[in-house]
mmCIF file of C-alpha atoms and ligand atoms in Angstrom:
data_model
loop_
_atom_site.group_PDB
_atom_site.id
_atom_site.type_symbol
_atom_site.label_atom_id
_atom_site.label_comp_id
_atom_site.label_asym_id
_atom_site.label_seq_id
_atom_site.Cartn_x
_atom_site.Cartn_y
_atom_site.Cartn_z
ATOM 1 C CA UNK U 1 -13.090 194.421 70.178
ATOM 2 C CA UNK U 2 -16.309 194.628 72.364
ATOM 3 C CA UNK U 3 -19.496 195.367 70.991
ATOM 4 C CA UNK U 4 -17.900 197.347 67.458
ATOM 5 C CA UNK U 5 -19.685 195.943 64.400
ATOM 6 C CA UNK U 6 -17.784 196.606 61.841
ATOM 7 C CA UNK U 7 -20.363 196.298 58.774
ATOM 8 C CA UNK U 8 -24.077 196.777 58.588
ATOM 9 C CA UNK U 9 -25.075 194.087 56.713
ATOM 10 C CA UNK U 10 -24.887 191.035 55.118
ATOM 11 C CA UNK U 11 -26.424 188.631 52.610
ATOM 12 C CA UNK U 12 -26.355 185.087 54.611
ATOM 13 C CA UNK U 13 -27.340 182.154 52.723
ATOM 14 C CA UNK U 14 -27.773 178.357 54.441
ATOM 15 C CA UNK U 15 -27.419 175.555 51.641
ATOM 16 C CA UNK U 16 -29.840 172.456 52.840
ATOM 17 C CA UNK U 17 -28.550 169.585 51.106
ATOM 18 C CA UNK U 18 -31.298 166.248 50.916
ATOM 19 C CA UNK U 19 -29.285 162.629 50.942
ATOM 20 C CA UNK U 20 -25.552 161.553 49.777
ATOM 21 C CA UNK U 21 -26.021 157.832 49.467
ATOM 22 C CA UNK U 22 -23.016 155.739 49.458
ATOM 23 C CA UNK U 23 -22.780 155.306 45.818
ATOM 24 C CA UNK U 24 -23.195 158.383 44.960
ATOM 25 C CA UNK U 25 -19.378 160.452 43.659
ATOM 26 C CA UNK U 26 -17.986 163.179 45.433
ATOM 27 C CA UNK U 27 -18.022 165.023 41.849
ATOM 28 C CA UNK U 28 -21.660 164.200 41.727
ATOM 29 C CA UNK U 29 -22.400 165.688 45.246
ATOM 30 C CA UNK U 30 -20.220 168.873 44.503
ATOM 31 C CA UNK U 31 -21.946 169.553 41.156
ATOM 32 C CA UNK U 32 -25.181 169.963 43.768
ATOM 33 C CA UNK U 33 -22.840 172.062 45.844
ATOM 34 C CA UNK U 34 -22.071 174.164 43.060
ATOM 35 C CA UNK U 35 -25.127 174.956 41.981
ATOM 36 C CA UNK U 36 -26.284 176.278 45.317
ATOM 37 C CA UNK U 37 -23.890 178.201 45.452
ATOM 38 C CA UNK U 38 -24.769 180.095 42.433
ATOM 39 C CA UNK U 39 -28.095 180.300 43.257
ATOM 40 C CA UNK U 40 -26.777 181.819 46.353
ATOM 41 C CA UNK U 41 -25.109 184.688 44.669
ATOM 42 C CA UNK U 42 -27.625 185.266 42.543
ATOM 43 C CA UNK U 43 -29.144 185.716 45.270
ATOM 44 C CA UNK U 44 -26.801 188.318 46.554
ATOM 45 C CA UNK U 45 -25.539 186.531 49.374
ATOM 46 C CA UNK U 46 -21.766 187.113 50.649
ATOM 47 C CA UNK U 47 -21.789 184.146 52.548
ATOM 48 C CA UNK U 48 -22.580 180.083 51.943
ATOM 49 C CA UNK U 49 -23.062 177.771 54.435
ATOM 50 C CA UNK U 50 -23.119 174.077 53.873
ATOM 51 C CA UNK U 51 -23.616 171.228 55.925
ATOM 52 C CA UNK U 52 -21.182 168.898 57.931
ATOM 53 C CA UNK U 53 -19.255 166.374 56.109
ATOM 54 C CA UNK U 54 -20.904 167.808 53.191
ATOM 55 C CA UNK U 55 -18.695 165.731 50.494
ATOM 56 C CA UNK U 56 -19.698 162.005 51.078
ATOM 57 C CA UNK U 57 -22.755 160.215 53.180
ATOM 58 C CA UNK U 58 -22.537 160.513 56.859
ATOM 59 C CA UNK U 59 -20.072 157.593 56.939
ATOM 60 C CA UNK U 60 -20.095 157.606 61.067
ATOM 61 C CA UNK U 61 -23.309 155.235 61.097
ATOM 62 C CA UNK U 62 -21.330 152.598 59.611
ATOM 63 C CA UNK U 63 -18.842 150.111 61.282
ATOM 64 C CA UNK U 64 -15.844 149.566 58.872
ATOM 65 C CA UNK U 65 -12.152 149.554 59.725
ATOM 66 C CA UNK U 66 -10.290 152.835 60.042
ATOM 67 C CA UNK U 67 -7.841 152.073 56.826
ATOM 68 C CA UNK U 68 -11.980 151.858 54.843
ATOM 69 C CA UNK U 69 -13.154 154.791 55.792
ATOM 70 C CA UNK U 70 -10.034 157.104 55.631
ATOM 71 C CA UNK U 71 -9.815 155.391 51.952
ATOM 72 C CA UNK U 72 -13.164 156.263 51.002
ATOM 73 C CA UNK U 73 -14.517 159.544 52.988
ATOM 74 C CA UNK U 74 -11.730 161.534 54.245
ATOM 75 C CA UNK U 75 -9.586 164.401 52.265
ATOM 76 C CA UNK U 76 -6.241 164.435 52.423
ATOM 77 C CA UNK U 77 -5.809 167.949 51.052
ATOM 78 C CA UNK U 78 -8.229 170.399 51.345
ATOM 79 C CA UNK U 79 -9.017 171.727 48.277
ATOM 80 C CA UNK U 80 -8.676 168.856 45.849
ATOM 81 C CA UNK U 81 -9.516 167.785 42.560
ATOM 82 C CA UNK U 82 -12.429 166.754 43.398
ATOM 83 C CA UNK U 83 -13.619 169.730 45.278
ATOM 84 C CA UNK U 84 -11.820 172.300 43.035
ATOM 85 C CA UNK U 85 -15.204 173.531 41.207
ATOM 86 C CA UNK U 86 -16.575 174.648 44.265
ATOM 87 C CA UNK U 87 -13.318 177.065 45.227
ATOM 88 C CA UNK U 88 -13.182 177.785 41.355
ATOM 89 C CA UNK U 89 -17.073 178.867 41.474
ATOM 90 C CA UNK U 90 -16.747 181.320 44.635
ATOM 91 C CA UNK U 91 -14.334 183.104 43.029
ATOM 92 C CA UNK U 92 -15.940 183.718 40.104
ATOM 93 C CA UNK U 93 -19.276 184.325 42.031
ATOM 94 C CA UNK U 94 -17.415 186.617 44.176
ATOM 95 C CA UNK U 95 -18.793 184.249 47.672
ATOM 96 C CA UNK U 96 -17.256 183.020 50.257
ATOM 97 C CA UNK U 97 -18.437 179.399 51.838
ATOM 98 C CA UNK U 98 -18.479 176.815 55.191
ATOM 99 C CA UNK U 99 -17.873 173.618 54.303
ATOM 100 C CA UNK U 100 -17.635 170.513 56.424
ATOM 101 C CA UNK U 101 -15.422 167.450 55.715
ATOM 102 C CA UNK U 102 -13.649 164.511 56.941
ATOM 103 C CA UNK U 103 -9.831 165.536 57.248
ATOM 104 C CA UNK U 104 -6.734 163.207 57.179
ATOM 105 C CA UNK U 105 -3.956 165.388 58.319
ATOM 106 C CA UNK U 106 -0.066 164.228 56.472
ATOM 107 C CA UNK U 107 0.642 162.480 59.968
ATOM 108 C CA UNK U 108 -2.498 160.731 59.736
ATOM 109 C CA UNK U 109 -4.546 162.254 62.505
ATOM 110 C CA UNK U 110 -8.288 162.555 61.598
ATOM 111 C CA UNK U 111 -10.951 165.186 62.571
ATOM 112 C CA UNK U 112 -14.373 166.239 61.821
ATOM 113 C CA UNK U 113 -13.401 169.717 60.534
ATOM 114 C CA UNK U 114 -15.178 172.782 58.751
ATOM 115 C CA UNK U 115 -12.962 175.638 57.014
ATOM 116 C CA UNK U 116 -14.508 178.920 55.859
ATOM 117 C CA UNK U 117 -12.864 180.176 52.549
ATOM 118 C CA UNK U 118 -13.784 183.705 51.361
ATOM 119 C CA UNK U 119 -15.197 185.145 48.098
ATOM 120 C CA UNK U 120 -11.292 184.915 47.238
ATOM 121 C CA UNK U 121 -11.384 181.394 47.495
ATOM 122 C CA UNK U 122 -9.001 181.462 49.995
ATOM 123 C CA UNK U 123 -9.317 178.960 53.154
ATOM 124 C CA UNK U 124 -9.320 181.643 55.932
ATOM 125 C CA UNK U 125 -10.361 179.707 58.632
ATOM 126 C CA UNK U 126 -10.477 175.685 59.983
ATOM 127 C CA UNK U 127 -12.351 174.698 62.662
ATOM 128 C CA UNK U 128 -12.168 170.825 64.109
ATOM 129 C CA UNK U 129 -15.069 169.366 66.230
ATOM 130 C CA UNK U 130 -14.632 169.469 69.739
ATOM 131 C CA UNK U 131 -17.470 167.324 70.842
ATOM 132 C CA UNK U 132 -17.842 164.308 69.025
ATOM 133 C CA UNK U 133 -21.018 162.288 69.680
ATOM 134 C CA UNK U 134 -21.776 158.318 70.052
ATOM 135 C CA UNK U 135 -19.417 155.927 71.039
ATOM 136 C CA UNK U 136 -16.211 153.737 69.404
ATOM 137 C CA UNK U 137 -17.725 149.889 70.052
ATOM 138 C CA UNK U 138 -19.924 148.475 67.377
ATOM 139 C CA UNK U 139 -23.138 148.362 68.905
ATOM 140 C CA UNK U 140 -24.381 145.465 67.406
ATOM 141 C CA UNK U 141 -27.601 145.100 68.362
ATOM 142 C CA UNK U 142 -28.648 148.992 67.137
ATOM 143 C CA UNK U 143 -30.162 150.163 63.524
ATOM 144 C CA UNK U 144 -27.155 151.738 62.661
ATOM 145 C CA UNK U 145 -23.789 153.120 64.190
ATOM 146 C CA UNK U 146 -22.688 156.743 65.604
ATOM 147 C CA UNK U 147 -19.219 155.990 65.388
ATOM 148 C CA UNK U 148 -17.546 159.801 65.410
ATOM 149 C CA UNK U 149 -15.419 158.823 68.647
ATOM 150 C CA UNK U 150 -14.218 156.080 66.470
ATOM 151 C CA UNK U 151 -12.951 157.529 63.446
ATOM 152 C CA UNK U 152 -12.167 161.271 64.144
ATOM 153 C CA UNK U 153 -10.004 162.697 67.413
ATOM 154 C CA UNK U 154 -11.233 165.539 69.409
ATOM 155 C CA UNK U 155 -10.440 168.611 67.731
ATOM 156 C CA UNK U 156 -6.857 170.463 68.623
ATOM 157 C CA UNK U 157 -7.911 174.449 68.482
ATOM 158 C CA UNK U 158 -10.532 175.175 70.187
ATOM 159 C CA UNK U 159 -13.655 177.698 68.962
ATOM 160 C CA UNK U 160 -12.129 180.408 66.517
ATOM 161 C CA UNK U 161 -13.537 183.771 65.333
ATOM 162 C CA UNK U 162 -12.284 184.971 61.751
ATOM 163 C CA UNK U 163 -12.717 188.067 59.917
ATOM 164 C CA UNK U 164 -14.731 187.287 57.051
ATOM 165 C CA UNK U 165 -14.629 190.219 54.765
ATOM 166 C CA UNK U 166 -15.568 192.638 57.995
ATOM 167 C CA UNK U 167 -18.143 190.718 59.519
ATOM 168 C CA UNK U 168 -16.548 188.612 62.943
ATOM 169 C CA UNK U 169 -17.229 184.946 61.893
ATOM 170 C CA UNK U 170 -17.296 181.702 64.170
ATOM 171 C CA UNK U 171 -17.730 178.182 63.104
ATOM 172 C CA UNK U 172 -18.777 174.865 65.167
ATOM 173 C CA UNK U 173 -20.330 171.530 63.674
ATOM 174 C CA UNK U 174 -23.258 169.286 64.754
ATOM 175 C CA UNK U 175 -23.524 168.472 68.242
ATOM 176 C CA UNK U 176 -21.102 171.618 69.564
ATOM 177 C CA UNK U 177 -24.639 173.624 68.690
ATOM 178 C CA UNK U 178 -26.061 171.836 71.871
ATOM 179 C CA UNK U 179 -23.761 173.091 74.056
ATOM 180 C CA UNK U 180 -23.718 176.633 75.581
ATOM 181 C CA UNK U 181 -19.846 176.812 75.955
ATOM 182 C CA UNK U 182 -19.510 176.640 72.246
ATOM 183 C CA UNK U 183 -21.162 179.790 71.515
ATOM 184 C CA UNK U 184 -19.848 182.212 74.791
ATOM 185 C CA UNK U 185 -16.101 180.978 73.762
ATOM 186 C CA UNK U 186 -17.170 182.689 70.714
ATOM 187 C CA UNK U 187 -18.815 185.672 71.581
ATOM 188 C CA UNK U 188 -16.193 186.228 74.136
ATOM 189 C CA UNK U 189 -14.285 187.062 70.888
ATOM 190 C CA UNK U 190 -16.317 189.048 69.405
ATOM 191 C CA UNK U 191 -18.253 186.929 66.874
ATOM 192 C CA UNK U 192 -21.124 187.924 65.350
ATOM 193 C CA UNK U 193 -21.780 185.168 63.214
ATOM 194 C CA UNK U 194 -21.873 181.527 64.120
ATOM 195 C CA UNK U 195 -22.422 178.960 61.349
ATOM 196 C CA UNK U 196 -22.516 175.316 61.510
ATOM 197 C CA UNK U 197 -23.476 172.542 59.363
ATOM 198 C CA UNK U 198 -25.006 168.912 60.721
ATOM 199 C CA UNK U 199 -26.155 165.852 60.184
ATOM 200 C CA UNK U 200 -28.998 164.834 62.507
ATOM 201 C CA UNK U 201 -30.017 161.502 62.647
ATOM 202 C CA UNK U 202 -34.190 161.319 63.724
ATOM 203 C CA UNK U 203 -33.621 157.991 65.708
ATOM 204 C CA UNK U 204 -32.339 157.914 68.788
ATOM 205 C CA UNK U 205 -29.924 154.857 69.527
ATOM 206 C CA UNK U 206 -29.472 155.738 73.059
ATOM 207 C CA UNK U 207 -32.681 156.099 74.485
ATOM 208 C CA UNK U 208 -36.447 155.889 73.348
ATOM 209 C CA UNK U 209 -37.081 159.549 72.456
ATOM 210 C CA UNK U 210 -39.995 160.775 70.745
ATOM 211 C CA UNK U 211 -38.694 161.826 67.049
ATOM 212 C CA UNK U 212 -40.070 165.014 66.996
ATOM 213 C CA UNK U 213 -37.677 166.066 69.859
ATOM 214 C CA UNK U 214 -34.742 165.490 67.470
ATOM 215 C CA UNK U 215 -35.771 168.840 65.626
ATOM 216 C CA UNK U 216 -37.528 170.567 68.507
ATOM 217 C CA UNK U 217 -33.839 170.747 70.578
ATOM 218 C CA UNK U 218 -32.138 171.561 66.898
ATOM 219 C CA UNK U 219 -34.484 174.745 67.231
ATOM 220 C CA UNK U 220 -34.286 175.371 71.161
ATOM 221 C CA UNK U 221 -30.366 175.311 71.114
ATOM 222 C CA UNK U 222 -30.151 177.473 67.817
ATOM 223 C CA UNK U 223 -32.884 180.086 69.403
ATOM 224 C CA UNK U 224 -31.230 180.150 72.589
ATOM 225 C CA UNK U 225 -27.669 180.510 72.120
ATOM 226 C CA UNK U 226 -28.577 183.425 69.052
ATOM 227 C CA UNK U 227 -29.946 185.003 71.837
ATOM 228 C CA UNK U 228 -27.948 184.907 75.596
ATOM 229 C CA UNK U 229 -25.079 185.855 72.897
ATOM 230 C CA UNK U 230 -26.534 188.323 70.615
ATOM 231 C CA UNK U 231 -25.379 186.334 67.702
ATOM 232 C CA UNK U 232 -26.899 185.382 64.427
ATOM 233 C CA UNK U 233 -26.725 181.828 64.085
ATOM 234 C CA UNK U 234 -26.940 179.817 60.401
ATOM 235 C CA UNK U 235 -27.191 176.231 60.778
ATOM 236 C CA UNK U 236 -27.363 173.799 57.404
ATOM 237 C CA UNK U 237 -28.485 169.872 57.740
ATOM 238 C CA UNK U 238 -27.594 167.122 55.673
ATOM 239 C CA UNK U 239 -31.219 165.258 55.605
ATOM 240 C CA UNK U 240 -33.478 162.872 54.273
ATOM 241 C CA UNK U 241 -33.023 158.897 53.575
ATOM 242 C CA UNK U 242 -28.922 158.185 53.069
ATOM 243 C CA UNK U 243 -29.801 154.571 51.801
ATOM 244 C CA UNK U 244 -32.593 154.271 54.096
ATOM 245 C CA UNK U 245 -31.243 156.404 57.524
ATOM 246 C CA UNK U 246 -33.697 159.283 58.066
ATOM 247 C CA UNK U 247 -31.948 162.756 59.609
ATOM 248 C CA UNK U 248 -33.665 165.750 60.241
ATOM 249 C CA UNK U 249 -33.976 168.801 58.001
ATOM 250 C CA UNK U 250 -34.860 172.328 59.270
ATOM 251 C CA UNK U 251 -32.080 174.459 58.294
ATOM 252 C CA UNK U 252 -32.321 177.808 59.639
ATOM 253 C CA UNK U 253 -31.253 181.506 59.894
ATOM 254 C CA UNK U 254 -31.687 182.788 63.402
ATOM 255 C CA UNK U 255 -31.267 186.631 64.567
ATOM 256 C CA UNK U 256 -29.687 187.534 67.992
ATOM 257 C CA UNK U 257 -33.367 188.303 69.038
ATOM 258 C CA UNK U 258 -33.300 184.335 69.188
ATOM 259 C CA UNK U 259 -36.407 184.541 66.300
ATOM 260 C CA UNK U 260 -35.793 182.225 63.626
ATOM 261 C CA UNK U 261 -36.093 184.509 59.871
ATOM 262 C CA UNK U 262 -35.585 181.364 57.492
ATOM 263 C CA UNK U 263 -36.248 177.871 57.833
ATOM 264 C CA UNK U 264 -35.891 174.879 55.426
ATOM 265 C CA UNK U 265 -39.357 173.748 54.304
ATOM 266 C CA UNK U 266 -38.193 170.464 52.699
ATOM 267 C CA UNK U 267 -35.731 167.440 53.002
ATOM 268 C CA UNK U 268 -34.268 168.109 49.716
ATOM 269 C CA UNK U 269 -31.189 171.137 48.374
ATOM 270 C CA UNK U 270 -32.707 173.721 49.747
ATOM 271 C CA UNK U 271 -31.069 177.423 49.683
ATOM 272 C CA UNK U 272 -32.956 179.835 52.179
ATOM 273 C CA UNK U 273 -31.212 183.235 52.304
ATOM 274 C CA UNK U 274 -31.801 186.460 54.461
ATOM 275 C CA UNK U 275 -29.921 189.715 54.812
ATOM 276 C CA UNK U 276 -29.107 189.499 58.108
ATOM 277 C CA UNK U 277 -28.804 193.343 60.024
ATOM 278 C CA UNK U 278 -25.540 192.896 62.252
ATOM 279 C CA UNK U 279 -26.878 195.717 64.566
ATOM 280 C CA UNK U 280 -29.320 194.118 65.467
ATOM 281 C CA UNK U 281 -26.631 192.121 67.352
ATOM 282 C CA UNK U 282 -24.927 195.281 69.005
ATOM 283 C CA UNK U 283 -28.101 196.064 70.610
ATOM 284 C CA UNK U 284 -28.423 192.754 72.586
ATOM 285 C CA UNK U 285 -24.192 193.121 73.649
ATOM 286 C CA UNK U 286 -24.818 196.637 74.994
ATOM 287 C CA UNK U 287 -27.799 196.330 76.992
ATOM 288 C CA UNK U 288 -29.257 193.029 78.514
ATOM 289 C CA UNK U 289 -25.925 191.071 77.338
ATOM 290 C CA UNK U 290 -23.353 193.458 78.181
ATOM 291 C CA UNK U 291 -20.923 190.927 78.979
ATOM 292 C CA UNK U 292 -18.186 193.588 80.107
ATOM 293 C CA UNK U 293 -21.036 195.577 82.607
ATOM 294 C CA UNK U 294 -23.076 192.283 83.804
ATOM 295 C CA UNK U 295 -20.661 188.898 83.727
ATOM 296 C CA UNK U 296 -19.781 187.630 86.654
ATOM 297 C CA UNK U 297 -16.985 184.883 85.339
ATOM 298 C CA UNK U 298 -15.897 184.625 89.482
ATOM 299 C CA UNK U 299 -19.127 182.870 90.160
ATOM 300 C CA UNK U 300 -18.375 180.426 86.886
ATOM 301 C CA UNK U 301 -15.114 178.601 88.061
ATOM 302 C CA UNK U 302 -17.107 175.114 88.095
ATOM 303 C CA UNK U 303 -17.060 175.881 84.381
ATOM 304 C CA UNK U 304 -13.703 175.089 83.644
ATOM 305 C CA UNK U 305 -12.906 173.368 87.276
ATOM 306 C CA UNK U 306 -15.112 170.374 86.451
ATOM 307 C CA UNK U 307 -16.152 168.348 83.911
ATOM 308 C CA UNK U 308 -18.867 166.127 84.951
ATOM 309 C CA UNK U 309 -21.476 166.815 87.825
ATOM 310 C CA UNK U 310 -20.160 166.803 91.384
ATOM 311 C CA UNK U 311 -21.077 167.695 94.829
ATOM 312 C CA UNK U 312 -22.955 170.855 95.885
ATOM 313 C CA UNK U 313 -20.482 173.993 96.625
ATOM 314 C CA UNK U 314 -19.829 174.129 100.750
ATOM 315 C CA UNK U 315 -21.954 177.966 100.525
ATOM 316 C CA UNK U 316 -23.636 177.528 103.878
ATOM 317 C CA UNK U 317 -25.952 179.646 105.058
ATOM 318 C CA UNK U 318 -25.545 183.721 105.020
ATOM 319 C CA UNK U 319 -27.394 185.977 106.539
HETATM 320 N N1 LIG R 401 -23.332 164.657 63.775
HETATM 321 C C1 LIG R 401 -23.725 164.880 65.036
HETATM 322 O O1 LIG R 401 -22.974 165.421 65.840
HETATM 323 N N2 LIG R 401 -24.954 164.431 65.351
HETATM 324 C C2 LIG R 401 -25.461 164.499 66.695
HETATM 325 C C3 LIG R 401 -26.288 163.287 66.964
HETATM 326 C C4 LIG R 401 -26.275 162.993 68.381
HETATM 327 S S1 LIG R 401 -26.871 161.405 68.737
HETATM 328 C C5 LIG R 401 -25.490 160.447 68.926
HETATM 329 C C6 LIG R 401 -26.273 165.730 66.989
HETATM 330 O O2 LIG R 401 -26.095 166.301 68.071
HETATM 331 O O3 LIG R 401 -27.132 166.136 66.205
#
């Protein structure tokens, strides 16, 4: 595959979406879907992106038993009744869409997943999060849970590249955007296009960390990895108060020159669209990131050897 781009351009839209609260119905929240998605086309975009676990509140900051929450926030088919209108309105739109949702598989295994369905409606693509944030105890003394390592497993694939209608499409969710493996899996095959959706919380649980460094790592990571992989990265938030919980808005379109072209200005539904140039890509994998002329993956095996931090490497000293 290497650097071949196989179509110039692209409309790319990024659908912000402002608060699910709990009470509020999943046909509610896809009506909003819906109607960014035809403002979307009408905006001549090819391409949709909306945020993680688009369909209900982020559930994950809650402690409830496992039978609760796979009763009231995951899908057990994918599409559904409920989220038919949204497959029935890229069709006749003619535009394809990321989506994020909780998924209940038949033999009841449970991931944090994102599919990419083109202008077909037809689910091309499924992606399930590989690295799941916050803990499984109920941390009873915090404002509110992160409980993704209690309800969802680590995803089972991997980081996949699809073709969507000619343009070489990769998908990750939330916290994969903050680390570098995610994106070189995917440019290793190819992609062109990452897009992810997320759901930020501004507090920090963890550790006392200034708030404002909850969006100014969103925007380092994004800018980064668009650039040491000559990618375009889209990135939609779920933001706002859910019943009180602030996360962090600043969706954004960012070009493989690591400059971000379209940002979110609210905490609201937001759609922010560019045409993205996909040459602009080829430039950055033929020259400074020519992976083929300049990798060196046998100076990487602590990659893939370890997992956490260990001793220094026995080099010694050369002369
Ligand atoms: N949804 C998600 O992955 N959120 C994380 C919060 C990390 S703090 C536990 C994120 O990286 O934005």
């Amino acid at each position: 595959m290497g650097t071949v781009v196989s179509k110039k351009k692209m409309g790319l839209a990024v659908a912000q979406m402002g608060a699910v609260n709990l009470a509020d119905s999943r046909a509610v929240v896809v009506a909003r879907l819906v109607e960014m998605l035809k403002e979307a086309a009408s905006r001549q975009a090819e391409l949709v992106v909306f945020p993680e676990l688009a369909l209900t509140t982020f559930f994950p900051r809650y402690w409830m038993s496992e039978e609760e929450a796979i009763e009231r926030f995951f899908e057990k088919t994918m599409p559904n009744k409920d989220v038919e209108p949204l497959f029935e309105a890229a069709r006749k739109h003619q535009i394809g869409f990321y989506l994020g949702y909780a998924e209940i598989t038949e033999d009841g295994r449970r991931f944090n997943t994102s599919i990419l369905v083109n202008k077909s409606g037809k689910i091309i693509g499924k992606y399930r999060k590989v690295h799941l944030p916050g803990h499984s105890d109920h941390k009873i003394e915090a404002p509110f849970q992160h409980l993704e390592k209690k309800y969802f497993e680590v995803g089972d694939q991997g980081f996949g590249v699809w073709d969507l209608d000619g343009v070489r499409t990769g998908m990750c969710l939330c916290n994969d955007r903050r680390w570098p493996e995610t994106y070189r899996v995917m440019s290793l095959q190819s992609a062109e296009l990452v897009v992810l959706g997320y759901n930020t919380p501004s507090e920090n649980i963890h550790w006392n960390e200034p708030v404002h460094l909850r969006t100014t790592t969103h925007e380092i990571v994004l800018q980064a990895s668009a650039y040491q992989n000559g990618i375009w990265v889209a990135a939609a938030g779920k933001c706002g108060y859910e019943d009180g919980y602030h996360m962090i808005g600043s969706s954004m379109i960012v070009a493989p020159s690591g400059e971000i072209v379209a940002r979110a200005t609210g905490e609201d539904d937001e759609v922010i669209f560019t045409n993205i140039d996909l040459t602009l890509g080829q430039g950055f994998r033929e020259h400074v990131f020519n992976f083929e002329k300049h990798r060196r993956p046998e100076h990487y095996k602590l990659i893939v050897e370890r997992k956490g931090a260990g001793e220094p490497l026995d080099i010694g000293v050369n002369d």
